[in-house]
JSON list of C-alpha atoms in Angstrom, two decimals:
[
{"chain": "A", "resi": 1, "resn": "MET", "atom": "CA", "xyz": [-4.39, 9.64, -19.33]},
{"chain": "A", "resi": 2, "resn": "LYS", "atom": "CA", "xyz": [-3.43, 6.94, -16.85]},
{"chain": "A", "resi": 3, "resn": "ILE", "atom": "CA", "xyz": [-2.87, 4.02, -19.28]},
{"chain": "A", "resi": 4, "resn": "SER", "atom": "CA", "xyz": [-1.79, 0.88, -17.45]},
{"chain": "A", "resi": 5, "resn": "GLY", "atom": "CA", "xyz": [-1.96, -1.63, -20.24]},
{"chain": "A", "resi": 6, "resn": "ILE", "atom": "CA", "xyz": [-2.20, -2.23, -23.98]},
{"chain": "A", "resi": 7, "resn": "GLN", "atom": "CA", "xyz": [-3.22, -5.28, -25.95]},
{"chain": "A", "resi": 8, "resn": "LYS", "atom": "CA", "xyz": [-2.00, -5.04, -29.49]},
{"chain": "A", "resi": 9, "resn": "THR", "atom": "CA", "xyz": [-4.79, -6.98, -31.18]},
{"chain": "A", "resi": 10, "resn": "SER", "atom": "CA", "xyz": [-8.18, -8.41, -30.28]},
{"chain": "A", "resi": 11, "resn": "LEU", "atom": "CA", "xyz": [-10.71, -10.24, -32.41]},
{"chain": "A", "resi": 12, "resn": "MET", "atom": "CA", "xyz": [-13.24, -10.46, -29.58]},
{"chain": "A", "resi": 13, "resn": "ASP", "atom": "CA", "xyz": [-13.65, -7.12, -27.90]},
{"chain": "A", "resi": 14, "resn": "TYR", "atom": "CA", "xyz": [-15.07, -4.98, -30.70]},
{"chain": "A", "resi": 15, "resn": "PRO", "atom": "CA", "xyz": [-17.77, -6.80, -32.73]},
{"chain": "A", "resi": 16, "resn": "ASP", "atom": "CA", "xyz": [-16.80, -7.12, -36.43]},
{"chain": "A", "resi": 17, "resn": "HIS", "atom": "CA", "xyz": [-13.59, -5.17, -35.97]},
{"chain": "A", "resi": 18, "resn": "LEU", "atom": "CA", "xyz": [-9.92, -5.91, -35.37]},
{"chain": "A", "resi": 19, "resn": "ALA", "atom": "CA", "xyz": [-8.92, -3.64, -32.51]},
{"chain": "A", "resi": 20, "resn": "ALA", "atom": "CA", "xyz": [-6.25, -2.67, -30.05]},
{"chain": "A", "resi": 21, "resn": "ILE", "atom": "CA", "xyz": [-7.27, -2.48, -26.37]},
{"chain": "A", "resi": 22, "resn": "ILE", "atom": "CA", "xyz": [-6.22, 0.30, -24.01]},
{"chain": "A", "resi": 23, "resn": "PHE", "atom": "CA", "xyz": [-6.62, -0.25, -20.23]},
{"chain": "A", "resi": 24, "resn": "THR", "atom": "CA", "xyz": [-7.03, 2.78, -18.07]},
{"chain": "A", "resi": 25, "resn": "GLN", "atom": "CA", "xyz": [-6.21, 2.95, -14.38]},
{"chain": "A", "resi": 26, "resn": "GLY", "atom": "CA", "xyz": [-8.83, 3.51, -11.70]},
{"chain": "A", "resi": 27, "resn": "CYS", "atom": "CA", "xyz": [-12.42, 2.40, -11.08]},
{"chain": "A", "resi": 28, "resn": "ASN", "atom": "CA", "xyz": [-15.14, 3.79, -8.83]},
{"chain": "A", "resi": 29, "resn": "PHE", "atom": "CA", "xyz": [-16.78, 0.40, -8.40]},
{"chain": "A", "resi": 30, "resn": "ALA", "atom": "CA", "xyz": [-15.40, -2.53, -6.38]},
{"chain": "A", "resi": 31, "resn": "CYS", "atom": "CA", "xyz": [-17.20, -5.51, -7.88]},
{"chain": "A", "resi": 32, "resn": "PRO", "atom": "CA", "xyz": [-16.11, -8.57, -5.93]},
{"chain": "A", "resi": 33, "resn": "TYR", "atom": "CA", "xyz": [-15.84, -10.67, -9.12]},
{"chain": "A", "resi": 34, "resn": "CYS", "atom": "CA", "xyz": [-13.64, -8.15, -10.98]},
{"chain": "A", "resi": 35, "resn": "HIS", "atom": "CA", "xyz": [-10.86, -10.01, -12.81]},
{"chain": "A", "resi": 36, "resn": "ASN", "atom": "CA", "xyz": [-8.70, -6.87, -13.19]},
{"chain": "A", "resi": 37, "resn": "PRO", "atom": "CA", "xyz": [-8.48, -5.80, -9.57]},
{"chain": "A", "resi": 38, "resn": "HIS", "atom": "CA", "xyz": [-5.09, -4.17, -10.15]},
{"chain": "A", "resi": 39, "resn": "LEU", "atom": "CA", "xyz": [-6.90, -1.58, -12.26]},
{"chain": "A", "resi": 40, "resn": "ILE", "atom": "CA", "xyz": [-9.27, -0.50, -9.47]},
{"chain": "A", "resi": 41, "resn": "PRO", "atom": "CA", "xyz": [-6.94, 1.80, -7.48]},
{"chain": "A", "resi": 42, "resn": "ASN", "atom": "CA", "xyz": [-6.57, 5.36, -8.81]},
{"chain": "A", "resi": 43, "resn": "SER", "atom": "CA", "xyz": [-2.83, 4.78, -9.09]},
{"chain": "A", "resi": 44, "resn": "SER", "atom": "CA", "xyz": [-0.88, 1.73, -10.32]},
{"chain": "A", "resi": 45, "resn": "SER", "atom": "CA", "xyz": [1.22, -0.12, -7.80]},
{"chain": "A", "resi": 46, "resn": "ASP", "atom": "CA", "xyz": [4.45, 1.45, -9.13]},
{"chain": "A", "resi": 47, "resn": "ASN", "atom": "CA", "xyz": [2.78, 4.72, -10.31]},
{"chain": "A", "resi": 48, "resn": "SER", "atom": "CA", "xyz": [4.08, 4.19, -13.86]},
{"chain": "A", "resi": 49, "resn": "TYR", "atom": "CA", "xyz": [1.96, 4.50, -16.98]},
{"chain": "A", "resi": 50, "resn": "TYR", "atom": "CA", "xyz": [2.34, 4.23, -20.75]},
{"chain": "A", "resi": 51, "resn": "SER", "atom": "CA", "xyz": [3.11, 7.59, -22.36]},
{"chain": "A", "resi": 52, "resn": "GLU", "atom": "CA", "xyz": [0.05, 8.94, -24.15]},
{"chain": "A", "resi": 53, "resn": "ASN", "atom": "CA", "xyz": [2.21, 10.11, -27.10]},
{"chain": "A", "resi": 54, "resn": "LYS", "atom": "CA", "xyz": [3.84, 6.67, -27.40]},
{"chain": "A", "resi": 55, "resn": "VAL", "atom": "CA", "xyz": [0.39, 5.03, -27.33]},
{"chain": "A", "resi": 56, "resn": "LEU", "atom": "CA", "xyz": [-0.80, 7.31, -30.12]},
{"chain": "A", "resi": 57, "resn": "GLU", "atom": "CA", "xyz": [2.33, 6.58, -32.16]},
{"chain": "A", "resi": 58, "resn": "PHE", "atom": "CA", "xyz": [1.75, 2.88, -31.61]},
{"chain": "A", "resi": 59, "resn": "LEU", "atom": "CA", "xyz": [-1.81, 3.18, -32.86]},
{"chain": "A", "resi": 60, "resn": "LYS", "atom": "CA", "xyz": [-0.64, 5.09, -35.94]},
{"chain": "A", "resi": 61, "resn": "SER", "atom": "CA", "xyz": [1.85, 2.32, -36.68]},
{"chain": "A", "resi": 62, "resn": "ARG", "atom": "CA", "xyz": [-1.01, -0.29, -36.44]},
{"chain": "A", "resi": 63, "resn": "LYS", "atom": "CA", "xyz": [-3.42, 1.49, -38.75]},
{"chain": "A", "resi": 64, "resn": "GLY", "atom": "CA", "xyz": [-4.18, -0.88, -41.62]},
{"chain": "A", "resi": 65, "resn": "LEU", "atom": "CA", "xyz": [-3.66, -3.84, -39.35]},
{"chain": "A", "resi": 66, "resn": "ILE", "atom": "CA", "xyz": [-6.38, -2.73, -36.96]},
{"chain": "A", "resi": 67, "resn": "ASP", "atom": "CA", "xyz": [-9.41, -0.52, -37.60]},
{"chain": "A", "resi": 68, "resn": "GLY", "atom": "CA", "xyz": [-10.55, 0.18, -34.09]},
{"chain": "A", "resi": 69, "resn": "VAL", "atom": "CA", "xyz": [-9.56, 0.90, -30.52]},
{"chain": "A", "resi": 70, "resn": "VAL", "atom": "CA", "xyz": [-11.27, -0.37, -27.41]},
{"chain": "A", "resi": 71, "resn": "ILE", "atom": "CA", "xyz": [-10.89, 1.88, -24.32]},
{"chain": "A", "resi": 72, "resn": "THR", "atom": "CA", "xyz": [-11.58, -0.09, -21.17]},
{"chain": "A", "resi": 73, "resn": "GLY", "atom": "CA", "xyz": [-10.49, -0.17, -17.56]},
{"chain": "A", "resi": 74, "resn": "GLY", "atom": "CA", "xyz": [-10.83, 0.34, -14.83]},
{"chain": "A", "resi": 75, "resn": "GLU", "atom": "CA", "xyz": [-13.47, 2.89, -15.66]},
{"chain": "A", "resi": 76, "resn": "PRO", "atom": "CA", "xyz": [-12.35, 5.10, -18.59]},
{"chain": "A", "resi": 77, "resn": "THR", "atom": "CA", "xyz": [-14.77, 7.97, -17.86]},
{"chain": "A", "resi": 78, "resn": "LEU", "atom": "CA", "xyz": [-12.82, 8.77, -14.72]},
{"chain": "A", "resi": 79, "resn": "GLN", "atom": "CA", "xyz": [-9.98, 10.09, -16.89]},
{"chain": "A", "resi": 80, "resn": "SER", "atom": "CA", "xyz": [-10.31, 13.85, -17.07]},
{"chain": "A", "resi": 81, "resn": "ASP", "atom": "CA", "xyz": [-8.56, 13.94, -20.46]},
{"chain": "A", "resi": 82, "resn": "LEU", "atom": "CA", "xyz": [-10.50, 11.08, -22.08]},
{"chain": "A", "resi": 83, "resn": "LEU", "atom": "CA", "xyz": [-12.39, 13.27, -24.55]},
{"chain": "A", "resi": 84, "resn": "ALA", "atom": "CA", "xyz": [-9.16, 14.91, -25.86]},
{"chain": "A", "resi": 85, "resn": "PHE", "atom": "CA", "xyz": [-7.49, 11.51, -26.09]},
{"chain": "A", "resi": 86, "resn": "ILE", "atom": "CA", "xyz": [-10.30, 10.08, -28.12]},
{"chain": "A", "resi": 87, "resn": "GLU", "atom": "CA", "xyz": [-10.24, 13.11, -30.40]},
{"chain": "A", "resi": 88, "resn": "LYS", "atom": "CA", "xyz": [-6.59, 12.29, -31.18]},
{"chain": "A", "resi": 89, "resn": "ILE", "atom": "CA", "xyz": [-7.44, 8.64, -31.92]},
{"chain": "A", "resi": 90, "resn": "LYS", "atom": "CA", "xyz": [-10.20, 9.80, -34.31]},
{"chain": "A", "resi": 91, "resn": "VAL", "atom": "CA", "xyz": [-7.69, 11.99, -36.11]},
{"chain": "A", "resi": 92, "resn": "ILE", "atom": "CA", "xyz": [-5.62, 8.85, -36.82]},
{"chain": "A", "resi": 93, "resn": "GLY", "atom": "CA", "xyz": [-8.71, 7.43, -38.52]},
{"chain": "A", "resi": 94, "resn": "LEU", "atom": "CA", "xyz": [-9.61, 4.61, -36.12]},
{"chain": "A", "resi": 95, "resn": "LYS", "atom": "CA", "xyz": [-13.00, 3.71, -34.75]},
{"chain": "A", "resi": 96, "resn": "VAL", "atom": "CA", "xyz": [-13.51, 3.92, -30.94]},
{"chain": "A", "resi": 97, "resn": "LYS", "atom": "CA", "xyz": [-15.37, 1.53, -28.71]},
{"chain": "A", "resi": 98, "resn": "LEU", "atom": "CA", "xyz": [-15.86, 2.61, -25.13]},
{"chain": "A", "resi": 99, "resn": "ASP", "atom": "CA", "xyz": [-16.41, 0.19, -22.19]},
{"chain": "A", "resi": 100, "resn": "THR", "atom": "CA", "xyz": [-18.13, 1.86, -19.28]},
{"chain": "A", "resi": 101, "resn": "ASN", "atom": "CA", "xyz": [-20.03, 1.15, -16.05]},
{"chain": "A", "resi": 102, "resn": "GLY", "atom": "CA", "xyz": [-22.38, 4.08, -16.74]},
{"chain": "A", "resi": 103, "resn": "SER", "atom": "CA", "xyz": [-21.35, 6.04, -13.65]},
{"chain": "A", "resi": 104, "resn": "ASN", "atom": "CA", "xyz": [-20.51, 9.28, -15.50]},
{"chain": "A", "resi": 105, "resn": "PRO", "atom": "CA", "xyz": [-23.45, 10.20, -17.74]},
{"chain": "A", "resi": 106, "resn": "GLU", "atom": "CA", "xyz": [-22.25, 13.78, -18.09]},
{"chain": "A", "resi": 107, "resn": "LEU", "atom": "CA", "xyz": [-19.06, 12.82, -19.90]},
{"chain": "A", "resi": 108, "resn": "LEU", "atom": "CA", "xyz": [-20.84, 10.08, -21.77]},
{"chain": "A", "resi": 109, "resn": "ALA", "atom": "CA", "xyz": [-23.35, 12.59, -23.13]},
{"chain": "A", "resi": 110, "resn": "GLN", "atom": "CA", "xyz": [-20.52, 14.83, -24.23]},
{"chain": "A", "resi": 111, "resn": "LEU", "atom": "CA", "xyz": [-18.77, 12.04, -26.04]},
{"chain": "A", "resi": 112, "resn": "ILE", "atom": "CA", "xyz": [-22.04, 11.06, -27.76]},
{"chain": "A", "resi": 113, "resn": "ASN", "atom": "CA", "xyz": [-22.94, 14.65, -28.71]},
{"chain": "A", "resi": 114, "resn": "GLU", "atom": "CA", "xyz": [-19.50, 15.33, -30.14]},
{"chain": "A", "resi": 115, "resn": "ASP", "atom": "CA", "xyz": [-19.73, 12.14, -32.26]},
{"chain": "A", "resi": 116, "resn": "LEU", "atom": "CA", "xyz": [-16.56, 10.67, -30.80]},
{"chain": "A", "resi": 117, "resn": "LEU", "atom": "CA", "xyz": [-17.79, 7.12, -30.18]},
{"chain": "A", "resi": 118, "resn": "ASP", "atom": "CA", "xyz": [-18.54, 4.37, -32.68]},
{"chain": "A", "resi": 119, "resn": "TYR", "atom": "CA", "xyz": [-19.67, 1.72, -30.15]},
{"chain": "A", "resi": 120, "resn": "ILE", "atom": "CA", "xyz": [-20.55, 1.69, -26.46]},
{"chain": "A", "resi": 121, "resn": "ALA", "atom": "CA", "xyz": [-20.58, -1.31, -24.22]},
{"chain": "A", "resi": 122, "resn": "MET", "atom": "CA", "xyz": [-22.15, -0.62, -20.82]},
{"chain": "A", "resi": 123, "resn": "ASP", "atom": "CA", "xyz": [-21.95, -3.10, -17.99]},
{"chain": "A", "resi": 124, "resn": "VAL", "atom": "CA", "xyz": [-25.36, -3.39, -16.28]},
{"chain": "A", "resi": 125, "resn": "LYS", "atom": "CA", "xyz": [-24.14, -5.31, -13.29]},
{"chain": "A", "resi": 126, "resn": "ALA", "atom": "CA", "xyz": [-27.11, -5.48, -10.99]},
{"chain": "A", "resi": 127, "resn": "PRO", "atom": "CA", "xyz": [-30.66, -4.45, -10.21]},
{"chain": "A", "resi": 128, "resn": "LEU", "atom": "CA", "xyz": [-30.52, -0.94, -8.74]},
{"chain": "A", "resi": 129, "resn": "GLU", "atom": "CA", "xyz": [-31.52, -2.07, -5.22]},
{"chain": "A", "resi": 130, "resn": "LYS", "atom": "CA", "xyz": [-28.66, -4.58, -5.16]},
{"chain": "A", "resi": 131, "resn": "GLU", "atom": "CA", "xyz": [-25.86, -2.16, -6.05]},
{"chain": "A", "resi": 132, "resn": "LYS", "atom": "CA", "xyz": [-24.01, -2.51, -2.71]},
{"chain": "A", "resi": 133, "resn": "ALA", "atom": "CA", "xyz": [-23.73, -6.32, -2.89]},
{"chain": "A", "resi": 134, "resn": "ILE", "atom": "CA", "xyz": [-22.69, -6.44, -6.54]},
{"chain": "A", "resi": 135, "resn": "LEU", "atom": "CA", "xyz": [-20.93, -3.11, -7.19]},
{"chain": "A", "resi": 136, "resn": "GLY", "atom": "CA", "xyz": [-19.29, -2.88, -3.81]},
{"chain": "A", "resi": 137, "resn": "LYS", "atom": "CA", "xyz": [-20.46, 0.76, -3.63]},
{"chain": "A", "resi": 138, "resn": "THR", "atom": "CA", "xyz": [-23.70, 2.81, -3.45]},
{"chain": "A", "resi": 139, "resn": "GLY", "atom": "CA", "xyz": [-24.91, 6.07, -4.81]},
{"chain": "A", "resi": 140, "resn": "PHE", "atom": "CA", "xyz": [-24.87, 5.34, -8.52]},
{"chain": "A", "resi": 141, "resn": "LYS", "atom": "CA", "xyz": [-28.54, 4.50, -9.21]},
{"chain": "A", "resi": 142, "resn": "GLU", "atom": "CA", "xyz": [-29.51, 7.75, -10.92]},
{"chain": "A", "resi": 143, "resn": "SER", "atom": "CA", "xyz": [-26.25, 7.88, -12.97]},
{"chain": "A", "resi": 144, "resn": "ILE", "atom": "CA", "xyz": [-26.80, 4.33, -14.20]},
{"chain": "A", "resi": 145, "resn": "VAL", "atom": "CA", "xyz": [-30.36, 4.98, -15.27]},
{"chain": "A", "resi": 146, "resn": "GLU", "atom": "CA", "xyz": [-29.36, 8.20, -17.04]},
{"chain": "A", "resi": 147, "resn": "SER", "atom": "CA", "xyz": [-26.58, 6.42, -18.90]},
{"chain": "A", "resi": 148, "resn": "ILE", "atom": "CA", "xyz": [-28.86, 3.64, -20.03]},
{"chain": "A", "resi": 149, "resn": "GLN", "atom": "CA", "xyz": [-31.31, 6.14, -21.45]},
{"chain": "A", "resi": 150, "resn": "LEU", "atom": "CA", "xyz": [-28.50, 8.11, -23.15]},
{"chain": "A", "resi": 151, "resn": "ILE", "atom": "CA", "xyz": [-27.18, 5.02, -24.83]},
{"chain": "A", "resi": 152, "resn": "LYS", "atom": "CA", "xyz": [-30.62, 3.74, -25.89]},
{"chain": "A", "resi": 153, "resn": "ASN", "atom": "CA", "xyz": [-31.58, 7.11, -27.39]},
{"chain": "A", "resi": 154, "resn": "SER", "atom": "CA", "xyz": [-28.32, 7.61, -29.28]},
{"chain": "A", "resi": 155, "resn": "ASN", "atom": "CA", "xyz": [-27.64, 6.58, -32.85]},
{"chain": "A", "resi": 156, "resn": "ILE", "atom": "CA", "xyz": [-24.52, 4.75, -31.85]},
{"chain": "A", "resi": 157, "resn": "ASP", "atom": "CA", "xyz": [-24.11, 1.00, -31.97]},
{"chain": "A", "resi": 158, "resn": "TYR", "atom": "CA", "xyz": [-24.22, -0.35, -28.44]},
{"chain": "A", "resi": 159, "resn": "GLU", "atom": "CA", "xyz": [-24.56, -3.29, -26.18]},
{"chain": "A", "resi": 160, "resn": "PHE", "atom": "CA", "xyz": [-25.52, -3.79, -22.60]},
{"chain": "A", "resi": 161, "resn": "ARG", "atom": "CA", "xyz": [-23.86, -6.74, -20.87]},
{"chain": "A", "resi": 162, "resn": "THR", "atom": "CA", "xyz": [-23.99, -8.50, -17.51]},
{"chain": "A", "resi": 163, "resn": "THR", "atom": "CA", "xyz": [-21.34, -10.75, -16.02]},
{"chain": "A", "resi": 164, "resn": "VAL", "atom": "CA", "xyz": [-23.26, -13.36, -14.05]},
{"chain": "A", "resi": 165, "resn": "VAL", "atom": "CA", "xyz": [-21.93, -14.85, -10.81]},
{"chain": "A", "resi": 166, "resn": "PRO", "atom": "CA", "xyz": [-23.56, -17.83, -9.01]},
{"chain": "A", "resi": 167, "resn": "THR", "atom": "CA", "xyz": [-23.38, -16.20, -5.56]},
{"chain": "A", "resi": 168, "resn": "LEU", "atom": "CA", "xyz": [-24.77, -12.88, -6.84]},
{"chain": "A", "resi": 169, "resn": "HIS", "atom": "CA", "xyz": [-27.17, -13.44, -9.72]},
{"chain": "A", "resi": 170, "resn": "ASP", "atom": "CA", "xyz": [-30.38, -15.48, -10.04]},
{"chain": "A", "resi": 171, "resn": "LYS", "atom": "CA", "xyz": [-33.56, -15.50, -12.12]},
{"chain": "A", "resi": 172, "resn": "GLU", "atom": "CA", "xyz": [-35.21, -12.68, -10.15]},
{"chain": "A", "resi": 173, "resn": "LYS", "atom": "CA", "xyz": [-32.19, -10.41, -10.49]},
{"chain": "A", "resi": 174, "resn": "MET", "atom": "CA", "xyz": [-31.92, -11.07, -14.19]},
{"chain": "A", "resi": 175, "resn": "GLY", "atom": "CA", "xyz": [-35.56, -10.15, -14.56]},
{"chain": "A", "resi": 176, "resn": "GLU", "atom": "CA", "xyz": [-34.97, -6.85, -12.74]},
{"chain": "A", "resi": 177, "resn": "ILE", "atom": "CA", "xyz": [-31.97, -6.17, -15.04]},
{"chain": "A", "resi": 178, "resn": "GLY", "atom": "CA", "xyz": [-34.24, -6.90, -18.03]},
{"chain": "A", "resi": 179, "resn": "LYS", "atom": "CA", "xyz": [-36.79, -4.32, -16.80]},
{"chain": "A", "resi": 180, "resn": "LEU", "atom": "CA", "xyz": [-33.98, -1.80, -16.29]},
{"chain": "A", "resi": 181, "resn": "ILE", "atom": "CA", "xyz": [-32.86, -2.02, -19.94]},
{"chain": "A", "resi": 182, "resn": "GLN", "atom": "CA", "xyz": [-36.33, -2.74, -21.36]},
{"chain": "A", "resi": 183, "resn": "GLY", "atom": "CA", "xyz": [-36.66, -1.82, -25.05]},
{"chain": "A", "resi": 184, "resn": "SER", "atom": "CA", "xyz": [-32.91, -1.95, -25.75]},
{"chain": "A", "resi": 185, "resn": "LYS", "atom": "CA", "xyz": [-31.51, -3.58, -28.89]},
{"chain": "A", "resi": 186, "resn": "CYS", "atom": "CA", "xyz": [-28.79, -5.82, -27.51]},
{"chain": "A", "resi": 187, "resn": "HIS", "atom": "CA", "xyz": [-27.68, -7.60, -24.37]},
{"chain": "A", "resi": 188, "resn": "TYR", "atom": "CA", "xyz": [-24.86, -10.04, -23.77]},
{"chain": "A", "resi": 189, "resn": "ILE", "atom": "CA", "xyz": [-24.67, -12.49, -20.88]},
{"chain": "A", "resi": 190, "resn": "GLN", "atom": "CA", "xyz": [-21.16, -13.27, -19.76]},
{"chain": "A", "resi": 191, "resn": "ASN", "atom": "CA", "xyz": [-20.18, -16.04, -17.41]},
{"chain": "A", "resi": 192, "resn": "PHE", "atom": "CA", "xyz": [-17.75, -14.81, -14.80]},
{"chain": "A", "resi": 193, "resn": "ARG", "atom": "CA", "xyz": [-14.20, -16.25, -14.66]},
{"chain": "A", "resi": 194, "resn": "PRO", "atom": "CA", "xyz": [-13.35, -17.74, -11.24]},
{"chain": "A", "resi": 195, "resn": "LYS", "atom": "CA", "xyz": [-9.78, -16.56, -11.16]},
{"chain": "A", "resi": 196, "resn": "ASN", "atom": "CA", "xyz": [-7.89, -13.37, -10.09]},
{"chain": "A", "resi": 197, "resn": "THR", "atom": "CA", "xyz": [-11.06, -12.00, -8.59]},
{"chain": "A", "resi": 198, "resn": "LEU", "atom": "CA", "xyz": [-11.09, -9.01, -6.21]},
{"chain": "A", "resi": 199, "resn": "ASP", "atom": "CA", "xyz": [-12.74, -11.20, -3.59]},
{"chain": "A", "resi": 200, "resn": "PRO", "atom": "CA", "xyz": [-10.43, -14.24, -3.39]},
{"chain": "A", "resi": 201, "resn": "GLU", "atom": "CA", "xyz": [-13.33, -16.41, -2.17]},
{"chain": "A", "resi": 202, "resn": "LEU", "atom": "CA", "xyz": [-15.02, -16.08, -5.54]},
{"chain": "A", "resi": 203, "resn": "SER", "atom": "CA", "xyz": [-12.02, -17.77, -7.21]},
{"chain": "A", "resi": 204, "resn": "LYS", "atom": "CA", "xyz": [-13.39, -20.96, -5.52]},
{"chain": "A", "resi": 205, "resn": "VAL", "atom": "CA", "xyz": [-16.90, -20.61, -6.93]},
{"chain": "A", "resi": 206, "resn": "LYS", "atom": "CA", "xyz": [-17.85, -22.68, -9.95]},
{"chain": "A", "resi": 207, "resn": "GLU", "atom": "CA", "xyz": [-19.26, -20.75, -12.88]},
{"chain": "A", "resi": 208, "resn": "PHE", "atom": "CA", "xyz": [-22.83, -21.21, -14.11]},
{"chain": "A", "resi": 209, "resn": "PRO", "atom": "CA", "xyz": [-23.53, -24.25, -16.36]},
{"chain": "A", "resi": 210, "resn": "PRO", "atom": "CA", "xyz": [-24.69, -23.50, -19.93]},
{"chain": "A", "resi": 211, "resn": "SER", "atom": "CA", "xyz": [-28.26, -24.61, -19.06]},
{"chain": "A", "resi": 212, "resn": "LYS", "atom": "CA", "xyz": [-28.51, -21.84, -16.44]},
{"chain": "A", "resi": 213, "resn": "LEU", "atom": "CA", "xyz": [-27.27, -19.23, -18.87]},
{"chain": "A", "resi": 214, "resn": "GLU", "atom": "CA", "xyz": [-29.99, -20.30, -21.35]},
{"chain": "A", "resi": 215, "resn": "LYS", "atom": "CA", "xyz": [-32.63, -19.74, -18.64]},
{"chain": "A", "resi": 216, "resn": "PHE", "atom": "CA", "xyz": [-31.26, -16.21, -18.02]},
{"chain": "A", "resi": 217, "resn": "LYS", "atom": "CA", "xyz": [-31.33, -15.60, -21.78]},
{"chain": "A", "resi": 218, "resn": "ASN", "atom": "CA", "xyz": [-35.02, -16.58, -22.01]},
{"chain": "A", "resi": 219, "resn": "ILE", "atom": "CA", "xyz": [-35.84, -14.23, -19.11]},
{"chain": "A", "resi": 220, "resn": "LEU", "atom": "CA", "xyz": [-34.00, -11.27, -20.77]},
{"chain": "A", "resi": 221, "resn": "LYS", "atom": "CA", "xyz": [-35.63, -11.94, -24.18]},
{"chain": "A", "resi": 222, "resn": "LYS", "atom": "CA", "xyz": [-38.91, -10.71, -22.71]},
{"chain": "A", "resi": 223, "resn": "TYR", "atom": "CA", "xyz": [-37.35, -7.24, -22.46]},
{"chain": "A", "resi": 224, "resn": "VAL", "atom": "CA", "xyz": [-34.54, -6.97, -25.03]},
{"chain": "A", "resi": 225, "resn": "GLU", "atom": "CA", "xyz": [-34.62, -7.45, -28.81]},
{"chain": "A", "resi": 226, "resn": "HIS", "atom": "CA", "xyz": [-31.40, -9.55, -29.11]},
{"chain": "A", "resi": 227, "resn": "VAL", "atom": "CA", "xyz": [-29.86, -11.51, -26.23]},
{"chain": "A", "resi": 228, "resn": "THR", "atom": "CA", "xyz": [-26.68, -13.49, -26.70]},
{"chain": "A", "resi": 229, "resn": "ILE", "atom": "CA", "xyz": [-24.55, -15.67, -24.46]},
{"chain": "A", "resi": 230, "resn": "ARG", "atom": "CA", "xyz": [-20.96, -14.64, -24.86]},
{"chain": "A", "resi": 231, "resn": "ASN", "atom": "CA", "xyz": [-18.31, -17.34, -24.34]}
]
């Protein structure tokens, strides 16, 4: 596992749970508004990582203080040993939340089928026809659709979420995202943070006002059971 960061405790990242956060290195998207651009390359700048064994020992020492672990990135499903790593976390007795962009439905299906996940958060970043502008890459349409269906059809708690950026998202795009996840239980709208973005120009862009987020929420409510604006 290429683990580039650890946050000891979070009250925000795993709903209703106190969790540690593990950040993996490497992402196959290049979203211009990404606020963790240092995690996009396959290798860290100094090619140094947290020892997996030390991370597991740390998690053992925190059991009782935390009850869950969030694995995020980067894109965690790029890690070839992710499944084995999660198995070790489950042995400790902690719940696991996975953050993913949905680009690896094969591994996602395996994790679901082997009952290794307690919560999945999938970023649905854009309508499929706008993947180049918003993801910075192409060729992921089928994988994204497959992952959405896998998650919707599982018995695992989940959320879909979209980080909205004034230069990239509008009412029409949010409607298309709603259609993409139609029939799902839960969607979160997240306002982007105009700092430390992959595209430096976006750090100059002002985030959406609350009134605009409410309009997006009303659009998505036509397609999704529960829609929430996450601050």
